[in-house]
XYZ file of C-alpha atoms in Angstrom:
524
model
C 27.930 59.881 168.542
C 27.923 59.883 164.738
C 25.161 58.764 162.409
C 27.290 55.812 161.254
C 27.557 54.557 164.847
C 23.787 54.758 165.356
C 23.274 52.849 162.119
C 25.868 50.216 163.053
C 24.304 49.621 166.468
C 20.757 49.457 165.095
C 21.734 46.996 162.371
C 23.804 44.891 164.785
C 20.941 44.474 167.274
C 18.440 43.829 164.476
C 20.726 41.282 162.813
C 21.171 39.288 166.023
C 17.472 39.291 166.863
C 16.482 38.590 163.257
C 18.746 35.517 163.327
C 15.728 33.882 164.925
C 14.275 34.002 161.416
C 17.319 32.101 160.137
C 16.876 29.367 162.740
C 13.156 29.293 161.914
C 13.989 28.848 158.210
C 16.448 26.057 158.986
C 13.943 24.333 161.271
C 11.086 24.706 158.792
C 12.838 23.518 155.632
C 15.078 20.711 156.903
C 11.992 18.538 157.342
C 11.327 18.786 153.581
C 14.320 16.554 152.920
C 13.308 14.074 155.594
C 9.717 13.556 154.398
C 10.275 10.405 152.328
C 12.666 8.905 154.900
C 10.384 9.301 157.910
C 7.382 8.161 155.873
C 9.155 4.901 155.078
C 10.793 4.416 158.495
C 7.611 4.958 160.514
C 5.129 3.719 157.818
C 3.137 6.960 157.872
C -0.212 7.753 156.255
C -0.740 11.129 154.540
C -2.351 12.611 157.660
C 0.384 11.242 159.946
C 3.013 12.731 157.650
C 1.117 16.010 157.662
C 1.171 16.111 161.455
C 4.882 15.232 161.550
C 5.667 18.144 159.245
C 3.036 20.461 160.715
C 3.655 19.644 164.385
C 5.840 22.722 164.786
C 3.097 24.893 163.337
C 0.643 23.491 165.897
C 3.204 24.055 168.641
C 3.403 27.752 167.886
C -0.354 27.996 168.379
C 0.104 27.024 172.008
C 3.108 29.320 172.433
C 1.291 32.325 171.016
C -1.361 32.045 173.713
C 1.323 32.883 176.265
C 3.922 34.857 174.325
C 2.147 38.175 174.831
C 2.189 37.652 178.583
C 5.828 36.537 178.457
C 6.855 39.576 176.392
C 5.144 41.934 178.818
C 6.179 40.156 182.011
C 9.708 38.954 181.206
C 10.610 41.371 178.442
C 11.199 40.848 174.735
C 14.863 39.856 175.169
C 14.276 37.173 177.805
C 11.353 35.717 175.854
C 13.572 35.469 172.751
C 16.242 33.642 174.769
C 13.668 31.102 175.928
C 12.640 30.543 172.303
C 16.255 29.909 171.307
C 16.517 27.287 174.045
C 13.366 25.564 172.725
C 14.858 25.435 169.216
C 17.981 23.785 170.597
C 16.142 21.143 172.618
C 13.789 20.438 169.696
C 16.658 19.903 167.239
C 18.336 17.428 169.563
C 15.085 15.556 170.200
C 14.142 15.393 166.501
C 17.535 14.039 165.469
C 17.495 11.323 168.142
C 13.773 10.462 167.985
C 13.364 6.663 168.394
C 9.762 6.674 167.137
C 7.034 8.741 165.499
C 5.580 10.054 168.761
C 8.910 11.437 169.984
C 9.552 13.022 166.576
C 6.186 14.788 166.602
C 6.656 15.858 170.240
C 10.123 17.275 169.487
C 8.876 19.198 166.474
C 5.932 20.436 168.520
C 8.413 21.765 171.086
C 10.292 23.511 168.298
C 7.012 25.081 167.289
C 6.873 26.787 170.666
C 9.943 28.687 169.475
C 8.306 29.772 166.194
C 6.730 32.620 168.163
C 10.208 34.168 168.049
C 9.248 35.617 164.651
C 6.526 37.813 166.160
C 8.745 38.699 169.120
C 11.622 39.626 166.837
C 9.276 41.817 164.796
C 8.099 43.482 167.993
C 11.614 44.020 169.366
C 13.088 45.435 166.158
C 10.059 47.653 165.587
C 10.551 49.102 169.068
C 14.311 49.703 168.921
C 14.672 50.738 165.266
C 14.659 54.428 164.245
C 11.546 55.151 162.079
C 13.624 55.841 158.936
C 15.239 52.396 159.111
C 12.376 50.398 160.598
C 11.148 48.943 157.310
C 14.591 47.634 156.378
C 15.403 46.339 159.850
C 12.097 44.529 160.406
C 12.375 43.062 156.899
C 15.666 41.497 157.996
C 13.552 38.880 159.758
C 12.212 37.711 156.415
C 15.614 37.745 154.748
C 16.978 35.645 157.600
C 14.079 33.236 157.156
C 14.792 32.750 153.468
C 18.556 32.489 154.001
C 17.742 29.785 156.552
C 15.433 28.070 154.064
C 18.108 28.227 151.380
C 20.734 26.870 153.771
C 18.399 24.014 154.750
C 17.804 23.010 151.118
C 21.556 23.061 150.466
C 22.263 21.053 153.636
C 19.638 18.469 152.642
C 21.054 18.241 149.116
C 24.601 17.849 150.457
C 23.627 15.176 152.977
C 21.535 13.352 150.349
C 24.490 13.227 147.946
C 26.949 12.181 150.638
C 24.585 9.445 151.829
C 24.575 7.960 148.317
C 28.319 8.370 147.749
C 29.326 5.006 149.246
C 32.332 6.554 151.022
C 33.651 4.577 153.997
C 33.413 7.506 156.410
C 29.759 7.963 155.419
C 29.056 4.359 156.428
C 31.080 4.797 159.620
C 28.845 7.602 160.915
C 25.669 5.936 159.546
C 24.949 8.885 157.258
C 23.683 6.433 154.658
C 21.190 4.723 156.968
C 20.289 7.643 159.266
C 20.153 10.328 156.592
C 17.107 12.157 157.938
C 18.565 12.306 161.466
C 21.636 14.125 160.162
C 19.382 16.500 158.248
C 17.313 17.426 161.300
C 20.332 17.416 163.626
C 22.199 20.013 161.551
C 20.003 22.681 163.181
C 21.682 22.229 166.571
C 24.730 24.390 165.869
C 22.643 27.332 164.575
C 20.194 27.259 167.490
C 23.082 27.227 169.968
C 24.799 30.169 168.249
C 21.623 32.288 168.306
C 21.043 31.505 171.981
C 24.536 32.799 172.820
C 24.321 35.955 170.661
C 21.046 37.067 172.273
C 22.952 37.857 175.464
C 24.603 40.756 173.613
C 21.487 42.781 172.720
C 19.892 45.388 175.046
C 16.386 45.184 176.403
C 13.605 46.820 174.384
C 13.302 50.575 175.191
C 9.528 50.454 174.856
C 9.279 47.559 177.333
C 11.592 49.440 179.715
C 9.338 52.493 179.424
C 6.309 50.334 180.220
C 8.186 49.134 183.331
C 8.870 52.782 184.238
C 12.621 52.251 183.761
C 12.974 55.443 181.773
C 16.671 56.036 182.347
C 17.586 52.572 181.072
C 15.226 53.085 178.126
C 16.997 56.360 177.303
C 20.420 54.705 177.545
C 19.332 52.020 175.105
C 17.869 54.538 172.670
C 21.053 56.653 172.818
C 22.818 53.775 171.097
C 20.661 54.202 167.990
C 19.349 57.810 168.166
C 20.643 61.312 168.826
C 19.827 62.957 172.158
C 17.207 65.163 170.530
C 15.514 62.150 168.940
C 15.676 60.228 172.224
C 13.881 63.033 174.062
C 11.148 63.207 171.419
C 10.674 59.414 171.332
C 10.517 59.124 175.119
C 7.879 61.848 175.242
C 5.818 60.022 172.614
C 6.136 56.762 174.556
C 5.095 58.397 177.828
C 2.129 60.047 176.135
C 1.055 56.755 174.582
C 1.416 54.973 177.928
C -0.589 57.710 179.639
C -3.311 57.457 176.988
C -3.439 53.733 177.590
C -4.160 54.441 181.256
C -4.560 51.322 183.364
C -5.484 49.236 180.344
C -2.386 47.044 180.673
C -3.719 43.585 181.538
C -3.599 40.938 178.819
C -7.400 40.575 178.871
C -7.888 44.328 178.570
C -5.436 44.505 175.682
C -7.209 41.628 173.923
C -10.582 43.359 174.330
C -9.110 46.515 172.838
C -8.087 44.590 169.704
C -11.771 43.785 169.058
C -12.930 47.299 169.938
C -14.393 49.867 167.570
C -11.308 52.073 167.786
C -9.216 49.310 166.170
C -11.769 48.142 163.618
C -9.722 49.079 160.529
C -6.482 47.767 162.053
C -8.246 44.509 162.943
C -9.519 44.001 159.383
C -6.087 44.721 157.878
C -4.203 42.517 160.337
C -6.669 39.597 160.136
C -6.701 39.629 156.334
C -2.904 39.807 156.139
C -2.516 37.037 158.721
C -4.759 34.644 156.773
C -3.838 35.637 153.215
C -0.087 35.433 153.751
C -0.207 31.731 154.608
C -3.238 30.915 152.448
C -0.952 31.515 149.470
C 0.291 27.988 150.201
C 3.855 29.199 150.633
C 4.658 26.687 153.356
C 3.195 23.821 151.342
C 5.715 24.638 148.613
C 8.647 25.336 150.931
C 8.139 22.551 153.485
C 7.389 19.872 150.866
C 9.723 21.195 148.149
C 11.157 17.847 146.903
C 7.657 16.337 146.942
C 6.300 19.231 144.845
C 9.125 18.951 142.318
C 8.516 15.212 142.021
C 5.090 16.161 140.646
C 6.968 17.626 137.671
C 8.218 14.144 136.842
C 11.647 14.719 138.374
C 13.491 11.943 140.189
C 14.342 12.221 143.891
C 17.894 13.493 143.408
C 16.810 16.045 140.810
C 13.970 17.190 143.075
C 16.453 17.863 145.886
C 18.644 19.818 143.461
C 15.708 21.898 142.190
C 14.745 22.735 145.779
C 17.957 24.736 146.074
C 16.569 27.104 143.450
C 13.700 27.919 145.790
C 16.237 29.039 148.363
C 18.255 31.085 145.852
C 15.173 32.853 144.475
C 13.941 33.459 148.028
C 17.180 35.130 149.067
C 17.517 37.290 145.940
C 13.950 38.596 145.966
C 13.795 39.081 149.725
C 16.878 41.290 149.454
C 15.149 43.167 146.638
C 12.065 43.649 148.811
C 14.262 44.780 151.692
C 15.884 47.437 149.502
C 12.635 48.933 148.214
C 10.178 48.571 151.120
C 10.915 52.097 152.404
C 10.892 53.573 148.880
C 7.877 52.011 147.212
C 5.758 51.817 150.338
C 3.775 49.101 152.098
C 0.465 49.325 150.206
C 1.850 49.080 146.637
C 4.053 46.136 147.622
C 1.203 44.233 149.287
C -1.386 44.847 146.547
C 1.056 44.342 143.679
C 2.564 41.274 145.335
C -0.792 39.560 145.796
C -1.695 40.131 142.134
C 1.689 38.664 141.172
C 1.086 35.632 143.421
C -2.352 34.979 141.906
C -0.934 35.106 138.374
C 1.946 32.782 139.313
C -0.345 30.199 140.925
C -2.629 30.385 137.886
C 0.325 29.539 135.627
C 1.111 26.505 137.797
C -2.537 25.450 137.758
C -2.665 25.615 133.960
C 0.573 23.652 133.624
C -0.536 20.837 135.918
C -4.160 20.737 134.693
C -3.024 20.127 131.099
C -0.582 17.336 132.052
C -1.068 13.701 131.026
C 0.425 10.515 132.462
C 1.117 7.398 130.387
C 3.164 4.264 131.074
C 4.803 2.757 127.988
C 6.293 -0.711 127.386
C 9.752 0.892 127.432
C 8.987 2.289 130.889
C 8.083 -1.188 132.140
C 11.492 -2.457 131.003
C 13.317 0.444 132.699
C 11.459 0.216 136.027
C 13.679 -2.500 137.461
C 13.368 -1.396 141.083
C 9.603 -1.938 141.154
C 8.746 -5.513 142.304
C 6.602 -7.425 139.805
C 6.505 -4.377 137.553
C 4.681 -6.498 134.965
C 1.523 -5.789 136.930
C 1.496 -2.399 135.204
C 1.055 -4.000 131.777
C -2.713 -3.633 132.139
C -2.419 0.184 132.011
C 0.343 0.430 129.370
C -0.583 3.055 126.769
C -3.533 4.334 128.788
C -3.485 8.138 129.165
C -4.488 9.640 132.494
C -5.492 13.311 132.553
C -4.486 14.047 136.160
C -1.983 12.979 138.766
C -4.856 11.723 140.947
C -6.144 9.365 138.254
C -2.635 8.075 137.588
C -1.824 7.509 141.269
C -5.121 5.703 141.828
C -4.357 3.427 138.884
C -0.921 2.658 140.326
C -2.422 1.832 143.716
C -4.950 -0.466 142.059
C -2.206 -2.356 140.209
C 0.667 -2.336 142.718
C -1.031 -1.844 146.075
C -0.856 1.317 148.173
C 2.508 0.612 149.818
C 4.448 -0.163 146.629
C 2.749 2.620 144.665
C 3.760 5.240 147.212
C 7.269 3.866 147.606
C 7.980 4.120 143.870
C 5.752 7.119 143.148
C 8.644 9.443 142.295
C 10.178 7.106 139.731
C 6.815 6.244 138.190
C 5.823 9.920 137.890
C 9.168 10.667 136.283
C 8.585 8.054 133.587
C 4.908 8.732 132.908
C 4.475 12.516 133.117
C 4.015 14.588 129.978
C 3.701 18.239 130.913
C 5.162 21.664 130.335
C 7.717 21.385 133.124
C 9.462 24.644 132.231
C 6.208 26.611 132.420
C 5.353 25.118 135.807
C 8.879 25.675 137.120
C 8.690 29.331 136.037
C 5.326 29.622 137.780
C 6.658 28.119 141.024
C 9.779 30.298 141.051
C 7.689 33.359 140.151
C 5.375 32.567 143.071
C 8.341 32.297 145.461
C 9.786 35.566 144.136
C 6.446 37.348 144.541
C 5.891 36.137 148.086
C 9.418 36.716 149.371
C 9.703 40.237 147.963
C 6.263 41.508 148.988
C 3.708 40.039 151.392
C 6.280 37.797 153.108
C 8.408 40.549 154.664
C 5.961 43.461 154.422
C 3.358 41.791 156.645
C 5.872 41.814 159.503
C 6.750 45.448 158.781
C 3.073 46.370 159.032
C 2.629 44.313 162.199
C 5.474 46.285 163.780
C 3.795 49.580 162.834
C 0.000 49.404 162.989
C -0.622 48.400 166.619
C -0.729 50.995 169.425
C 1.651 50.805 172.369
C -1.268 49.980 174.657
C -1.778 46.501 173.201
C 1.077 45.637 170.819
C 2.438 43.106 173.339
C -0.771 41.093 172.841
C -1.822 42.201 169.344
C 1.283 41.074 167.441
C 1.308 37.570 168.997
C -2.481 37.333 168.554
C -2.387 37.960 164.815
C 0.726 35.833 164.494
C -1.431 33.123 166.098
C -3.926 33.568 163.254
C -1.271 33.301 160.554
C 0.249 30.301 162.346
C -3.142 28.589 162.540
C -3.578 29.087 158.807
C -0.067 27.744 158.226
C -0.827 24.726 160.420
C -3.789 23.723 158.286
C -1.841 24.290 155.063
C 1.100 22.146 156.210
C -0.939 19.390 157.823
C -3.421 18.846 155.020
C -1.184 19.416 151.984
C -0.246 15.700 151.677
C -3.947 14.829 151.912
C -4.851 17.466 149.309
C -2.112 16.181 147.025
C -3.452 12.623 147.240
C -7.167 13.442 147.081
C -7.547 16.704 145.141
C -4.413 16.743 143.028
C -1.752 19.391 142.695
C -3.646 21.569 140.183
C -6.849 21.885 142.236
C -4.837 22.552 145.396
C -2.965 25.442 143.756
C -6.214 26.849 142.338
C -7.669 26.825 145.862
C -4.703 28.876 147.122
C -5.099 31.393 144.284
C -8.803 31.836 145.042
C -8.161 32.476 148.737
C -5.521 35.099 147.978
C -7.955 36.837 145.606
C -10.446 37.331 148.447
C -7.699 38.832 150.621
C -6.617 41.129 147.794
C -10.096 42.647 147.495
C -10.317 43.336 151.241
C -6.847 44.902 151.486
C -7.411 47.009 148.379
C -10.300 48.634 150.239
C -8.791 49.052 153.741
C -4.977 49.086 153.552
C -3.326 52.515 153.824
C 0.273 53.646 153.433
C 2.414 53.781 156.616
C 5.980 54.350 155.409
C 8.121 56.964 157.196
C 5.522 57.373 159.953
C 6.114 56.972 163.672
C 3.989 54.311 165.368
C 1.870 57.086 166.876
C 1.253 58.702 163.449
C 0.204 55.326 162.031
C -2.476 55.044 164.727
C -3.986 58.373 163.726
C -4.081 57.444 160.031
C -5.870 54.137 160.739
C -8.331 55.440 163.324
C -12.010 55.123 162.269
C -13.503 58.338 160.916
C -15.948 59.949 163.318
């Protein structure tokens, strides 16, 4: 079998499995377009909205408690198929949800499928040849950002169609059930992924753990030469033998906290927290809301959100192309510095903004009931979005102030919008080309065969927990701390992670999983 055939097979299997990242991206970002609609339809508070958006992130916390067992007991492939089924059921339930409780429950169910990201990382890391592993595992991240980009475009398209006034739009209730069409668009992608997963082989490493060596060899022959298969099988058998009887989930979990994995634990824990503490999911999952803080109207905010998707795709591809050339450590360290600088730019832009309502604004704000109530604050300059929003609530009442917040911000804001936009897009570019994909590459490399079935889901649990808090409390932070302070908090957290990783993180490119273990073992 020729090298081109091995490459084709490896990339085909990785592409199918990594499509779980695409469905994840679709699932994660579609809700960003529905935020204002569900808030109004179900009369949600900031915390209730946070739980509606973050329900999927809390769902994955439950799933990750069992995914290690499922991966070891059922196999990586079967566990991925179950995740695809959860995505499908969740999309249907979210689109048809008759009330807030059903919506949250459906999104929570979808969160059970978010564990597919860690499982996909595990599967690809186990089937990919070492020389291609970085690129193939990074495909998960590129699928995520393509999914995010597709979701923003779908939301923008549906939003425009809903406001078009076309007869067919009214006939299918796209104008009145806009958010249901947004969330329901995921169904077709989840179904497609579920079907395609039947065409990938089972993980060779899992087969070796089940003592199905001949089937493991047959799978590896599709991506490696016979000589490479023999060498890899020998390494697997040696690693399994070294693991001894330490195969129970509890034993594997204890090993993660053991002295022999001290350095790996520090690296993985820091990466798991720092990646999500950047606030990436606050920006991505609430994209239109964030852009409204720039003083953009609702339609313009939806349009600007597409740029997040475009930048994500371009820079993830860039990261994918260089991850095996530059190396893991330079990309992580350099990326975190880039993220801190980008967030600092955004902080400066928002912290120097002012908000003032003029008499002309009062005349133009025809949609706001009894807009004359704002005459008492005409000409008054507010130095932060929090002060301005509080003044609006005092004059209009909480319900009306929130309902017309976007339009009022658009009229009143005086800020360096271009600087902030550059900062936001720079932040997205930094994350998607460095720590976003490279964390998953490292997760697929740094854990030993004896506990990777538990270790990868465990640290994915940590990053998911961090993401859950970020998503759930972002609306509250926005209302109580303001956008500038919230972004400064993210930058500070990333700085702490940068210091830790600068000390402990080592280079792992072009190493086999076994060689990585030796390089990260504590010095005696």
